[in-house]
Amino acid sequence: MTDRSLPLLPVKARSSVLATCFLRGAIAAGLGLGALAVLVMVLWISSPYPDSGPGGALRTAASLWLLAHGTQLVRPETLTGTPAPVGVVPLLLMALPAWLAHRAARDALMPGEDEVYEGECAESLPSGWTVFWAVTCGYLMIGGATVLYASAGPLPADPRSAGLHLSLTAALATAFGVWTAHGRPLGPLPDRVPALLRSALVDGRTAVAARAAGAAVAVLLGGGALLAGACLAWHIGVAEDSFLRLAENWPGRFALLLLALVLVPNAAVWGAAYGLGPGFAVGTGAVVTPLGVAGTPALPHFPLLAAVPTGTHGSWWNWAAAGVPLVAGVVLARFCARAAVFEGWGRRDAARAALLGAVLCGCALAGLAALSGGPLGTAALAKLGPVWWRTGGAALLWAMAVGVPAALVLRAWGTRERVARQRRSLRARVAGALGWRPWRKAAVAVAAPVAAESEADYEPYEFLPVSGGGLWHEDGAREARWAALKEASGGLMAEIPAEDGLGGALRAALSPPGPFPAGDHAAPPRAGSDPEPAPRTPQDPGIAAGPDDAAGPVPEPVRPSSDPDSHSDSDYGPDRFSDSDSDSDNYSDPGPDGYSDFDPGSYSALGPGPASAPDPGADSYPAPAPGPDRGPDRYSAPGPSPASDPAPDSHPHTT
């Protein structure tokens, strides 16, 4: 509803900027007034027996909006004929106009993407004072019109109270919005501000004291709400009776429930004042405290007022309410002591922070007590709620009496623990440096042979060949790693599928250019290394496999023969680097365990045969012809099965 307010038209002149800020203030006031008007009209429509027409309902909504700013209303129609004031302000209802005015001022200095001032740069945006006065004046313009409109209703506003409270609420909320837009800085302040106050605001202890005071106030309000809820639960029968008497139909009960909900923060403040000791007034000359009720209470029938304790003398559970300010003082001390330990403050600085937090806590409780009470009539109902100066003074005394000594104690305890941790860490370092023992060395010496014996049984596993000069990503190195894995698995791993001629041709086409042949997958010899020996293959008779062959050295390229029948798939498959006996058998006698998919007749379908191909020279290395296992022509050229044709006994090579 108010996220970045409403999109405004772009402006170009300085006067238009002022008009925009003025309009923002008017829109903020109108939004709050409209929200209450909608709620009141819904209740009026749902009421079976309304007391007035729609005009009276709208004027009642206007009066409630003025009451939310702290304005005192007047009830002219009474049994005695004397106008009765209505000054108890629902604190939850007060949050609505304050929030809207704050957002209007903040958004005027922080325009969104759709609210840029056309023709204006960041340096020419309106100043904080300009926004403050423009938004406040726009807000007060709607407020003045509302006062005039509500004067003819059933609850008109007191003009002097309306002028004071409307101006004060709008100015404070707008100023807070401007301060928020500037990043909530604590300085620098003008020179007319005393130097002592300027230095105190920028001091780190002030921020710590403010946080500690906020935590203490939150504990007091929470404890007060807990006390009020416990008393209401204790007198639930009286509260239910008053609720049913005031509203006989469901629309009236719903309106009464909403009124009770917006008065819950007031009940929390009254409960906090009760726990602090001064209590609260329930009529002229009647005060409710933990020690008992003094005077004759004059309370109207209302569900929340049924929670007020009765009896001239308090019991032990009434005195237990003193635990609320006690806990609040300990919380304040905890915040100050933790900051003192972290910042390294002394006892004097910690005591000053706790004392300043106690002062701020007392001021906050005094202000809340002044806002939560007020008159509901004349004579006996002229005073309801806590007395502000008594409540604030009691909060200050409790915070000082509990917070300052507890802060010193907690600070000393925290410092002691910190020093103890440092000493323990120092002792640990010294013990580590001087904790050498001869038996430790002997234990290590005894355990060493066992470790050496266990390491002797461990055979390191190498993936890459020690010699050969190949890189890890090359085909020779990969095939060597696969052969080592196969040997280590004990026959559990499957054979690598052999690459046929087509796969070799494709890989030859995709291999990077270099001084070595395109069809070869071995890496070129390293510079400065010894020349590799002549290539040895399992087809060469009389050559035995040496120990270096098991390690998988990268072989030199083999010149293929012009006869396609003289080649085997092992020349291009992964087993061309294996010199074991089982691999040699596959070359000499192909069978079911060999390369049964070899089809020599498929060479005619994939390229020219040896009759049409020229005889390669000694220095030429043509790419091998593609095989039948891959490609779209695998089944296009049928031929005899390798199982029916005997394998050639020799594999001549070009030398």
PDB file of C-alpha atoms in Angstrom, residues 87 132 155 207 239 367 380 382 421 437 450 465 492 526 537 630 651:
ATOM      1  CA  GLY A  87      -8.158  10.754  26.294  1.00  0.00           C
ATOM      2  CA  PHE A 132      10.601  18.024   6.547  1.00  0.00           C
ATOM      3  CA  LEU A 155     -17.038  12.683  19.113  1.00  0.00           C
ATOM      4  CA  ALA A 207      25.262   3.164  21.441  1.00  0.00           C
ATOM      5  CA  ALA A 239     -14.153 -10.472  31.697  1.00  0.00           C
ATOM      6  CA  GLY A 367       6.965   8.514  27.886  1.00  0.00           C
ATOM      7  CA  ALA A 380     -13.953   9.634  39.298  1.00  0.00           C
ATOM      8  CA  ALA A 382     -10.709  11.738  35.221  1.00  0.00           C
ATOM      9  CA  ARG A 421      41.296 -18.882  28.632  1.00  0.00           C
ATOM     10  CA  ARG A 437      59.260 -37.719  26.796  1.00  0.00           C
ATOM     11  CA  VAL A 450      56.132 -52.606  11.625  1.00  0.00           C
ATOM     12  CA  PRO A 465      54.315 -45.189 -17.909  1.00  0.00           C
ATOM     13  CA  LEU A 492      37.548 -59.342 -13.981  1.00  0.00           C
ATOM     14  CA  ARG A 526      60.742 -35.726 -26.540  1.00  0.00           C
ATOM     15  CA  THR A 537      54.825 -56.026 -32.715  1.00  0.00           C
ATOM     16  CA  ARG A 630      31.450 -48.435 -37.290  1.00  0.00           C
ATOM     17  CA  HIS A 651      52.258 -60.243 -41.480  1.00  0.00           C
TER      18      HIS A 651
END
